[in-house]
mmCIF file of C-alpha atoms and ligand atoms in Angstrom:
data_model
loop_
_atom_site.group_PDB
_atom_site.id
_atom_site.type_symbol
_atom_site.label_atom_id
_atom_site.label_comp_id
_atom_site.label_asym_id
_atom_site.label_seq_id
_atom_site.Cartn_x
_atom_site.Cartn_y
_atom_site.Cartn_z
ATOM 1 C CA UNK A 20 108.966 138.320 94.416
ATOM 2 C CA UNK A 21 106.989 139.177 97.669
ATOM 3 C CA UNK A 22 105.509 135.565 97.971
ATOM 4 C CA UNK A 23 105.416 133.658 100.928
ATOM 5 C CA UNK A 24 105.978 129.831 100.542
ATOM 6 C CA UNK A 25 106.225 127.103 102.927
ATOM 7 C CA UNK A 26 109.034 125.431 101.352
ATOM 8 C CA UNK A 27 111.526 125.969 98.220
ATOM 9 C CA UNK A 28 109.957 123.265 95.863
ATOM 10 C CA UNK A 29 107.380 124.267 93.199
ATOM 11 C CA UNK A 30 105.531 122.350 90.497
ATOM 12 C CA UNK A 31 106.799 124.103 86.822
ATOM 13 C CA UNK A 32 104.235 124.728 84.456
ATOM 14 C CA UNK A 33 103.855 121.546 82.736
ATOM 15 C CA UNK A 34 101.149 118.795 82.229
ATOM 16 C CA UNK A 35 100.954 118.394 85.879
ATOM 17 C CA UNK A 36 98.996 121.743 86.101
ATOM 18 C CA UNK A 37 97.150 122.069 83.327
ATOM 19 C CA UNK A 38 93.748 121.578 84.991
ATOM 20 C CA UNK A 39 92.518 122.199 88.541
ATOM 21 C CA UNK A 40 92.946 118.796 89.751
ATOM 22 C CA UNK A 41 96.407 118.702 88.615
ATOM 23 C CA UNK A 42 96.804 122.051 90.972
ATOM 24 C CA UNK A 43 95.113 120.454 93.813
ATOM 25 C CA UNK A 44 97.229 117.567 93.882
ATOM 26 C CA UNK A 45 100.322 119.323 93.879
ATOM 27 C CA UNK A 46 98.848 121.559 96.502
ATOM 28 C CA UNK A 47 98.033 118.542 98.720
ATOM 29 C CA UNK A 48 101.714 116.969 98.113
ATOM 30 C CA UNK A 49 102.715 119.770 99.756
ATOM 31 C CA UNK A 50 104.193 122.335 97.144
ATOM 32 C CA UNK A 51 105.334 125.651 97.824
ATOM 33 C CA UNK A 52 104.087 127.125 94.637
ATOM 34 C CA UNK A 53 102.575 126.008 91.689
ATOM 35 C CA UNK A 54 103.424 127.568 87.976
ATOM 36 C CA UNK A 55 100.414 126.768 85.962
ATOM 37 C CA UNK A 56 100.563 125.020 82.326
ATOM 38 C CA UNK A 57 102.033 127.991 79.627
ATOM 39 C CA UNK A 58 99.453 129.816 77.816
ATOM 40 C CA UNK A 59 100.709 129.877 74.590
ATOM 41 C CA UNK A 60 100.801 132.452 72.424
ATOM 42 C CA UNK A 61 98.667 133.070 69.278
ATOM 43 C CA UNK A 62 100.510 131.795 66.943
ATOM 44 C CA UNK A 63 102.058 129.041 68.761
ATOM 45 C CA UNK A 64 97.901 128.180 69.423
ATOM 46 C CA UNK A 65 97.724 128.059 65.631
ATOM 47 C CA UNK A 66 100.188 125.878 64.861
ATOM 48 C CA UNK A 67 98.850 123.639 67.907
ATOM 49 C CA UNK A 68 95.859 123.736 66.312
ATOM 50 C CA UNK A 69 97.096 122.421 63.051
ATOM 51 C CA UNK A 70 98.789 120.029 64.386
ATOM 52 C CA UNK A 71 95.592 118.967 66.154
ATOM 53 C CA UNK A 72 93.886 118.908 63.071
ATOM 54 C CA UNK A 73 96.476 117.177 61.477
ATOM 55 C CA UNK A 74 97.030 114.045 64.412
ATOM 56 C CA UNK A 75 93.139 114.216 65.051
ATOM 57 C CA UNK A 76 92.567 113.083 61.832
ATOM 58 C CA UNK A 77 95.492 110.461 61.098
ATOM 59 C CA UNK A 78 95.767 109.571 64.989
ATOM 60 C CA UNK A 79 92.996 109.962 67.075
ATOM 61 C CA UNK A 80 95.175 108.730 69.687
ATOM 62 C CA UNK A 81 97.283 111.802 69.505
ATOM 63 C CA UNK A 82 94.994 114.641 70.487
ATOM 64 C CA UNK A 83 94.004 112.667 73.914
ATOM 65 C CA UNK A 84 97.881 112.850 74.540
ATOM 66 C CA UNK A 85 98.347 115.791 73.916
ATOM 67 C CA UNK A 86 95.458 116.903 76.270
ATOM 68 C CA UNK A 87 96.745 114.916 78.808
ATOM 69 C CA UNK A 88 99.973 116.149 78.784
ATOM 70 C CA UNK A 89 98.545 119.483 79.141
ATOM 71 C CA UNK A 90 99.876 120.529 75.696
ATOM 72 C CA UNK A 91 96.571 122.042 74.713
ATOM 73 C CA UNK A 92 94.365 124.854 76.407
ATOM 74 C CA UNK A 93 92.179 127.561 75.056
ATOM 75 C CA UNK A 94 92.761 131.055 76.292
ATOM 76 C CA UNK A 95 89.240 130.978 78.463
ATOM 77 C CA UNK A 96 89.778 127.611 79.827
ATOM 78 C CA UNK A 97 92.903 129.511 81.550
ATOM 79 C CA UNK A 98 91.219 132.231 82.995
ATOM 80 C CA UNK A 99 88.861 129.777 84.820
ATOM 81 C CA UNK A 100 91.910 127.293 85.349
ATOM 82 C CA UNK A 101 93.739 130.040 87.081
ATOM 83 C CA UNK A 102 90.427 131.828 89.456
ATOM 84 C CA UNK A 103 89.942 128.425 90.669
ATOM 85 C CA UNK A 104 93.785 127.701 91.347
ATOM 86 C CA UNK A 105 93.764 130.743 93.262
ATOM 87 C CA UNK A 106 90.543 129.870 95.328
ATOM 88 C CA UNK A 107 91.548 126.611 95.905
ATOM 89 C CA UNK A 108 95.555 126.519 96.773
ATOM 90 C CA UNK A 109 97.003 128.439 99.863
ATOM 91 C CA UNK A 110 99.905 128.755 98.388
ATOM 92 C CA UNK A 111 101.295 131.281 95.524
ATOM 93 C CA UNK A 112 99.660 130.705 92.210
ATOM 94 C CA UNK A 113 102.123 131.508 89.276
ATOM 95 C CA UNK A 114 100.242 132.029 85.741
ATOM 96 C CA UNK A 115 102.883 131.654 83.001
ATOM 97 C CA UNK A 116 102.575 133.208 79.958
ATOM 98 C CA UNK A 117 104.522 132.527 76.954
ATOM 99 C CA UNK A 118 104.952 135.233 74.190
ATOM 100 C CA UNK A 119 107.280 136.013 71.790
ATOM 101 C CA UNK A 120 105.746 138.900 69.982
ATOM 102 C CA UNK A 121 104.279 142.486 71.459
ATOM 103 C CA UNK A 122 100.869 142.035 71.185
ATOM 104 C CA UNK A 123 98.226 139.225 71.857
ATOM 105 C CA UNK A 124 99.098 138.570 75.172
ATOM 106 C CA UNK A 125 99.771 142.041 77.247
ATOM 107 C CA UNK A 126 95.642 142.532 77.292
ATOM 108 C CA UNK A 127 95.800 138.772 78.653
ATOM 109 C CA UNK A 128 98.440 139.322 81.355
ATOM 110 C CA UNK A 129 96.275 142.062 83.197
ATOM 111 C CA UNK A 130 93.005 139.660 82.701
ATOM 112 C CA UNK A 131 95.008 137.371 84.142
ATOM 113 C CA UNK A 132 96.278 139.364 87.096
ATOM 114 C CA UNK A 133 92.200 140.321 87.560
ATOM 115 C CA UNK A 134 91.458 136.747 88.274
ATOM 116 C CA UNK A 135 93.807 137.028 90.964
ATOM 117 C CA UNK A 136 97.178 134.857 90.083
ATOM 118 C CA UNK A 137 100.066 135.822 92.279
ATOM 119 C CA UNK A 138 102.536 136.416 89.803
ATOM 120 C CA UNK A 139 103.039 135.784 86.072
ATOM 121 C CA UNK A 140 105.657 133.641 84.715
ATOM 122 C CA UNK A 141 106.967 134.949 81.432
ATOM 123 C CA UNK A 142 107.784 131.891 78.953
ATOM 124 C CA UNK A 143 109.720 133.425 76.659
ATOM 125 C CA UNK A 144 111.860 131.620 74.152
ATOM 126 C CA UNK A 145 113.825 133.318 71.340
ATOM 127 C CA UNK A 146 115.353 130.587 68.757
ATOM 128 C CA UNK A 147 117.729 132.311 66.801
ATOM 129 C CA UNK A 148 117.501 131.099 63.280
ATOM 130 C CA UNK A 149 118.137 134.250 61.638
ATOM 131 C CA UNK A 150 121.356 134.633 60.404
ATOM 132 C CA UNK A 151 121.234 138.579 60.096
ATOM 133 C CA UNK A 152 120.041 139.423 63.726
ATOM 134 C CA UNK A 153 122.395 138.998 65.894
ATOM 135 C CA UNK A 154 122.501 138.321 70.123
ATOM 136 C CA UNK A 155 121.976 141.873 71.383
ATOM 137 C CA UNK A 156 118.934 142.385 69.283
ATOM 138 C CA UNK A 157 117.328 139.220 70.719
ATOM 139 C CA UNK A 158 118.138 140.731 73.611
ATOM 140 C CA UNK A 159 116.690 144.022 73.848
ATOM 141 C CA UNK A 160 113.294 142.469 72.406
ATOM 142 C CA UNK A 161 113.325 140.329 75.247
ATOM 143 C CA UNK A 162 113.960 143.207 77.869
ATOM 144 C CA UNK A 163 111.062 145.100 76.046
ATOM 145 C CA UNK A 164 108.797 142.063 76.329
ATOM 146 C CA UNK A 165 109.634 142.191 80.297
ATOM 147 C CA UNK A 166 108.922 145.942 80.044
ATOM 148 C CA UNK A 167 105.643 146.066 78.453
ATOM 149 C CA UNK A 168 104.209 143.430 80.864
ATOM 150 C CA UNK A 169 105.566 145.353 83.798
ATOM 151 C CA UNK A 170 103.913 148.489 82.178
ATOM 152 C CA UNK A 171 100.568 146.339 82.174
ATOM 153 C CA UNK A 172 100.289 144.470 85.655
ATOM 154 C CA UNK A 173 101.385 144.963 89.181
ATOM 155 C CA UNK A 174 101.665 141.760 90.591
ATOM 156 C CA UNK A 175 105.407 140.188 90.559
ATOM 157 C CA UNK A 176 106.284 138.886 87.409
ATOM 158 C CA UNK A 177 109.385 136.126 87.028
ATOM 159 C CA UNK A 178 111.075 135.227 83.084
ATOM 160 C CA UNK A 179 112.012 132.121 82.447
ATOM 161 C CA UNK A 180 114.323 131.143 79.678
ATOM 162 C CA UNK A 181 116.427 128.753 77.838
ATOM 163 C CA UNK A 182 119.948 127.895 78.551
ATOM 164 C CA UNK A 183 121.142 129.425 74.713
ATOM 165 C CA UNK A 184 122.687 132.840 75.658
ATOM 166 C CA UNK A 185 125.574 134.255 75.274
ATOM 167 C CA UNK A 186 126.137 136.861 78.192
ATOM 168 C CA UNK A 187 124.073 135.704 80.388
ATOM 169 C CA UNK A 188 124.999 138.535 83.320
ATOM 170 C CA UNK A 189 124.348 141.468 81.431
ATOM 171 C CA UNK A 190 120.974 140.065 80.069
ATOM 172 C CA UNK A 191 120.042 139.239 84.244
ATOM 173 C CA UNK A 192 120.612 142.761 84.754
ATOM 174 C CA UNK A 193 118.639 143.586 81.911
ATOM 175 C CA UNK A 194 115.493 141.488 82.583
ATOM 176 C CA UNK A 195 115.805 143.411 86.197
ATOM 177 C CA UNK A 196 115.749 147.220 85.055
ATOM 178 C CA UNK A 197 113.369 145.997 82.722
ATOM 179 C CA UNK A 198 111.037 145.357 85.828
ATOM 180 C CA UNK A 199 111.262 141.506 86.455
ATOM 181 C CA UNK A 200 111.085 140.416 90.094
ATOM 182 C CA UNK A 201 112.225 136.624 89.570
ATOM 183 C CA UNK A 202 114.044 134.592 86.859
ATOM 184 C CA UNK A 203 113.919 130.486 86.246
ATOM 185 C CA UNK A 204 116.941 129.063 84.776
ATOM 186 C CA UNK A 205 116.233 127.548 82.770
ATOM 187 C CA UNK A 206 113.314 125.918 80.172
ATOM 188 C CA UNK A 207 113.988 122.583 78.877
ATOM 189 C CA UNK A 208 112.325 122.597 75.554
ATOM 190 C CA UNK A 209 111.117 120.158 73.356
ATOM 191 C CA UNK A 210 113.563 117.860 72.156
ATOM 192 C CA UNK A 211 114.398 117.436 68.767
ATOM 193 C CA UNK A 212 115.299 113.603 67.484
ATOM 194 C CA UNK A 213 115.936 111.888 64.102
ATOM 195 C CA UNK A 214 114.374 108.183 62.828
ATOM 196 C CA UNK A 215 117.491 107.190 60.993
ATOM 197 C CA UNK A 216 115.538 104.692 59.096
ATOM 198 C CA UNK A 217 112.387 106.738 58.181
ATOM 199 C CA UNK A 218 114.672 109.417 57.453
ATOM 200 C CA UNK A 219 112.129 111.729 59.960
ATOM 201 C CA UNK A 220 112.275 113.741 62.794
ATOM 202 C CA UNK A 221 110.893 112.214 65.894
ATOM 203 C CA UNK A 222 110.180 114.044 69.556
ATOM 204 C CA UNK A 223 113.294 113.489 71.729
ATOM 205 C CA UNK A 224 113.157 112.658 75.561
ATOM 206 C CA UNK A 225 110.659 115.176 77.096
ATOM 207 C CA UNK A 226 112.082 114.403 80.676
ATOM 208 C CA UNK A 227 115.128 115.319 81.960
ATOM 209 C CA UNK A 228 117.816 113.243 84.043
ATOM 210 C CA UNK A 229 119.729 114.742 86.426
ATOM 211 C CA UNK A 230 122.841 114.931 84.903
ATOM 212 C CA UNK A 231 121.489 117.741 83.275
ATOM 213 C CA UNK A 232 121.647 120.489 86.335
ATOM 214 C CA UNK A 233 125.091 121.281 85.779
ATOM 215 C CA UNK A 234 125.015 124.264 83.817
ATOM 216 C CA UNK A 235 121.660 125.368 86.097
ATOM 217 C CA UNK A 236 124.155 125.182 88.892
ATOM 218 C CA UNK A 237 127.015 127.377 87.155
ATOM 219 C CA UNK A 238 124.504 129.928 85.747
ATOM 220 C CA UNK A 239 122.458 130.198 89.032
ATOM 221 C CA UNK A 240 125.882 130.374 90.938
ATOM 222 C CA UNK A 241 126.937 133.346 88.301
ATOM 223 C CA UNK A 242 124.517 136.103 88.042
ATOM 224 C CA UNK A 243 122.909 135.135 91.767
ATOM 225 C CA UNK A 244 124.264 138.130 93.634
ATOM 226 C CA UNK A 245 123.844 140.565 90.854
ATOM 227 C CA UNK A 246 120.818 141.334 91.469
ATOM 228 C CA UNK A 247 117.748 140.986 94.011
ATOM 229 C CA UNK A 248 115.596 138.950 91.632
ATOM 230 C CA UNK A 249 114.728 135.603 92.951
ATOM 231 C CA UNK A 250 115.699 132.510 91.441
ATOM 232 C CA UNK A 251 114.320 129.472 90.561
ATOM 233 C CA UNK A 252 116.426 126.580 89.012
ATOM 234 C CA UNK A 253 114.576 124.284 86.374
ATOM 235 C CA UNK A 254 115.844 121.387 84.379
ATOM 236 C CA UNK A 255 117.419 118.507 86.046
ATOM 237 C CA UNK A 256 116.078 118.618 89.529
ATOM 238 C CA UNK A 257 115.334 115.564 90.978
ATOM 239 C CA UNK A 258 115.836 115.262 94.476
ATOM 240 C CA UNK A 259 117.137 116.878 97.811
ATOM 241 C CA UNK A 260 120.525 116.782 97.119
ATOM 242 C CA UNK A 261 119.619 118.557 93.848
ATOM 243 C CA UNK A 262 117.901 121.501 95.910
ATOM 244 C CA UNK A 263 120.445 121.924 98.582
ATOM 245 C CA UNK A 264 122.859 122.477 95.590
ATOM 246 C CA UNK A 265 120.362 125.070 94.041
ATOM 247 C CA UNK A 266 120.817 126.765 97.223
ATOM 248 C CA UNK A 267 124.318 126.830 97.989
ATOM 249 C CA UNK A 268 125.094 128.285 94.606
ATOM 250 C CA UNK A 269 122.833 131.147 95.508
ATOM 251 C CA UNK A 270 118.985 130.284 94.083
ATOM 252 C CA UNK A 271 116.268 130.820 96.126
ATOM 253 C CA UNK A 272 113.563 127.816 94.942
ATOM 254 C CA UNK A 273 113.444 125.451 93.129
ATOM 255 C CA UNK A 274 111.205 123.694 90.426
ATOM 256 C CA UNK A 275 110.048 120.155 89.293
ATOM 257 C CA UNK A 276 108.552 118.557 86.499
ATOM 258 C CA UNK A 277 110.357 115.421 85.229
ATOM 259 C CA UNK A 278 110.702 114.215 88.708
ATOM 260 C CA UNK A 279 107.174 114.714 88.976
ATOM 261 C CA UNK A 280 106.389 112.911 85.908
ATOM 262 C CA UNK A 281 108.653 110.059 86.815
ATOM 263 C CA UNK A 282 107.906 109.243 90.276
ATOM 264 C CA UNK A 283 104.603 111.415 91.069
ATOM 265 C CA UNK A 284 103.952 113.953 93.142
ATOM 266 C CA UNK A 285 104.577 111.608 96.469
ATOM 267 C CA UNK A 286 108.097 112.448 95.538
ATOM 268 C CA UNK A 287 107.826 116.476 96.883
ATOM 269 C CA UNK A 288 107.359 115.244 100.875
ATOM 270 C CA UNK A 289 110.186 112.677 100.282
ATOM 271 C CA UNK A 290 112.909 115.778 98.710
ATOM 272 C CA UNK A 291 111.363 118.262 101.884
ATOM 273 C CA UNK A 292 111.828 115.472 104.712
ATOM 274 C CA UNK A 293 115.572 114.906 103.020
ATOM 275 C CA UNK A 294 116.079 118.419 102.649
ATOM 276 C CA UNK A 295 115.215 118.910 106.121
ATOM 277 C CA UNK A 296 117.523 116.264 107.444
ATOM 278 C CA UNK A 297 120.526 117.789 105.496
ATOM 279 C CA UNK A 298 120.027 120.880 107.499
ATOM 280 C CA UNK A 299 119.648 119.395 110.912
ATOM 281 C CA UNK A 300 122.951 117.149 110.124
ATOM 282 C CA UNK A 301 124.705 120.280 109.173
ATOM 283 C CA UNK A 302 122.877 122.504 111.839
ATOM 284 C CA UNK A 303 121.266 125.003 109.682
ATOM 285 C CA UNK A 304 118.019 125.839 111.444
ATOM 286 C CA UNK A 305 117.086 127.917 108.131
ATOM 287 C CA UNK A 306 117.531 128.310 104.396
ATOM 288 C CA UNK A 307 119.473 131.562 104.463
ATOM 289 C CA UNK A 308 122.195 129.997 106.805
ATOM 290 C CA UNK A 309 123.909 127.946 103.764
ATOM 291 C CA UNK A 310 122.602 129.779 101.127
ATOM 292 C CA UNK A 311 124.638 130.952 98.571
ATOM 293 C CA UNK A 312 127.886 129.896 100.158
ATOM 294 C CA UNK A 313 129.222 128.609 97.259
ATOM 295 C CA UNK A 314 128.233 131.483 94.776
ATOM 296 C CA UNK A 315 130.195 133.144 92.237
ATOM 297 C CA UNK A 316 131.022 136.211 94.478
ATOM 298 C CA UNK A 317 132.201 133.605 97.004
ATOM 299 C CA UNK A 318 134.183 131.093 95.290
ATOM 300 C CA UNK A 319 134.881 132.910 91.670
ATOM 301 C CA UNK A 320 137.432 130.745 90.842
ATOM 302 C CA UNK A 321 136.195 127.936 90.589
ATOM 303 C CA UNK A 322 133.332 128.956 88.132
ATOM 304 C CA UNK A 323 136.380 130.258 85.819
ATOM 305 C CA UNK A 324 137.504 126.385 85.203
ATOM 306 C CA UNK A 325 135.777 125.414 81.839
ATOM 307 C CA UNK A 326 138.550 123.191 80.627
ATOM 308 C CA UNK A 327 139.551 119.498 82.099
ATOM 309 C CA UNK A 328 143.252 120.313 81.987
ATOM 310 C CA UNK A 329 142.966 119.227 86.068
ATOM 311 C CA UNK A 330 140.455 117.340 85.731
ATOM 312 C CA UNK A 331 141.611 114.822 83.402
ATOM 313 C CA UNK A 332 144.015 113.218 86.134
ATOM 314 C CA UNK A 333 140.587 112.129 87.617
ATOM 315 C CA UNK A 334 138.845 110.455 84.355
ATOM 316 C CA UNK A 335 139.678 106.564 84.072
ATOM 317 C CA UNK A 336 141.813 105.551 81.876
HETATM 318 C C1 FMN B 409 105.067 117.665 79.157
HETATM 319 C C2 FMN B 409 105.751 118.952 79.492
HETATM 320 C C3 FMN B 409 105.074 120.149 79.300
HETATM 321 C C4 FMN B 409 105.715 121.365 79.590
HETATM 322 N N1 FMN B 409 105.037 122.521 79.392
HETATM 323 C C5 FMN B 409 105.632 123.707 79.715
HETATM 324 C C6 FMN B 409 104.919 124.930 79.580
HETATM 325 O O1 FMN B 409 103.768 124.978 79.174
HETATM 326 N N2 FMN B 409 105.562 126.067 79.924
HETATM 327 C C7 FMN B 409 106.842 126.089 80.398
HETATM 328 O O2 FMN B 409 107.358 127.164 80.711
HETATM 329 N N3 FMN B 409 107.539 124.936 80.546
HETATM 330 C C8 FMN B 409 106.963 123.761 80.213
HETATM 331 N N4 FMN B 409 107.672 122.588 80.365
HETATM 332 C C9 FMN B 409 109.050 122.645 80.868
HETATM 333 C C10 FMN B 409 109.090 122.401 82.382
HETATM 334 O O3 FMN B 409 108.366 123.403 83.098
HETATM 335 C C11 FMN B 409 110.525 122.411 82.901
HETATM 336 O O4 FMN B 409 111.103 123.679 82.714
HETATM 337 C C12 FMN B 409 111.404 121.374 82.206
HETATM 338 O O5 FMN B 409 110.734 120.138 82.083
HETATM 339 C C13 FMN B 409 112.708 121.158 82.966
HETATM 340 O O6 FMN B 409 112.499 120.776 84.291
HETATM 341 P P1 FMN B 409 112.664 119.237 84.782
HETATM 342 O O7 FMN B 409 114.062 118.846 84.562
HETATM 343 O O8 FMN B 409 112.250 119.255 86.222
HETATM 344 O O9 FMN B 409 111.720 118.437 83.929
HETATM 345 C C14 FMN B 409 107.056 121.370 80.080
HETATM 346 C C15 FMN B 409 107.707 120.155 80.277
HETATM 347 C C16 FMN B 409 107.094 118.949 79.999
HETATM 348 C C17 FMN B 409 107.837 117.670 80.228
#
């Protein structure tokens, strides 16, 4: 994507940088990048809004949390949040966008590539619920989406999806003709979970464990040499050893939120002094040394085992 960074690990749009303090604290732990809180788009706003209306009135509580965990922002708010990022961080400011439809948000991107943000992140999130479209059509709307923002700014602009597709490859090399620069595998969304005695839905875990960078791992390790788009793993990072495996599978950063959430942002010198010690132990003076050694177009065959047929041997009894 043309930005320079200190160091692999950067703060995903989240809670954590919502506001400018949240930015300057992750700047002053020592981040590489920052993605800033999602804008959302209109409708999503709307529906925000009525469920701000609705909690404000039944729970007052609710609307402070959801404020503090970034979950609401108003369009102008953002343009500031991001000007001031930019002034204030040294380090690559990521705007992230989320849209799902055409419109509202491509005169929004170039506004807010005028305020200066370094690159856009592209929060896009197709839930297929439809039982008449089918994959490819998801598909090409989202390659369209990447083209008409590429059509409206030229700073570098990075997608980042969920984990639900089917063909993952051939939608990478999509996303690149379609004039992305950088992809982040992959959103962990909000989590749906059931109150078996009220008979209601109730929000799931919103942080991840670690367990759950598996799949990051084999995607990353999959489609990382098809292209030259740069890579950014998401969901279930939580320390060092987490981002040396990012990297030997073929990604080129990586970033953090539940950690982040879990342990604060203290935790971000702690992964880069660990990281760094890995390398010296192993002697790799850079990054590029071990990256990607274990990749798909390195060690295929061992991203072809899906079953346990082996594996079982190894589980306990
Ligand atoms: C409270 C909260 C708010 C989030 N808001 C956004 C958002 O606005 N845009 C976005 O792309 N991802 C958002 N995420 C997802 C994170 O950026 C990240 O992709 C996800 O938490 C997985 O990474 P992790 O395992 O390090 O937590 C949010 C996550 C949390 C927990």
């Amino acid at each position: 994507m043309g930005l320079r960074m200190p160091n692999p690990l950067i703060v995903s749009s989240s809670g954590l940088s919502a506001n400018l303090e949240g930015v300057k604290q992750a700047v002053e732990a020592g981040a590489g990048a920052v993605v800033l809180k999602s804008l959302f788009e209109e409708d999503i706003a709307a529906a925000v809004e009525r469920m701000r209306t609705e909690v404000s009135e039944s729970h007052p509580e609710a609307e402070s949390y959801l404020r503090q965990m970034g979950m609401i922002l108003e369009p102008d708010e953002y343009l500031s949040l991001v000007e001031s990022s930019v002034r204030l961080a040294d380090v690559p400011i990521i705007a992230s966008l989320n849209c799902y439809s055409a419109n509202w948000w491509a005169d929004y991107a170039r506004r807010i590539e005028k305020v200066g943000a370094n690159a856009i992140e592209l929060n896009i999130a197709p839930l297929a619920t439809d039982s008449k479209i089918g994959a490819s059509r998801l598909e090409d709307e989202l390659a369209a989406l990447v083209e008409l923002a590429r059509g409206v700014v030229k700073i570098p602009i990075a997608v980042k999806i969920g984990q639900y597709f089917s063909a993952l490859p051939h939608l990478v090399l999509r996303l690149h003709q379609a004039g992305a620069e950088g992809l982040t595998l992959f959103n962990r969304y909000y989590r749906l979970d059931i109150d078996i005695e009220k008979i209601e839905f109730k929000p799931g875990n919103p942080l991840s464990t670690r367990e759950e960078l598996a799949p990051v791992l084999r995607w990353i390790g999959i489609v990382s040499n098809l292209t030259n788009l740069d890579i950014a793993a998401s969901t279930g990072i939580h320390g060092a050893p987490d981002v040396i495996k990012t990297l030997l599978v073929g990604g080129d950063a990586v970033q953090l939120c539940s950690v982040l959430y879990r342990r604060g942002l203290g935790t971000l010198a702690a992964i880069r002094e660990n990281l760094e010690a890995w390398m010296k132990e192993h002697n790799y003076s850079k990054i590029s040394d071990f990256q990607g050694l274990l990749s798909f177009k390195k060690r295929g065959a061992y991203y072809q085992r899906l079953q346990y047929v082996k594996a079982l041997k190894e589980l306990p009894t």
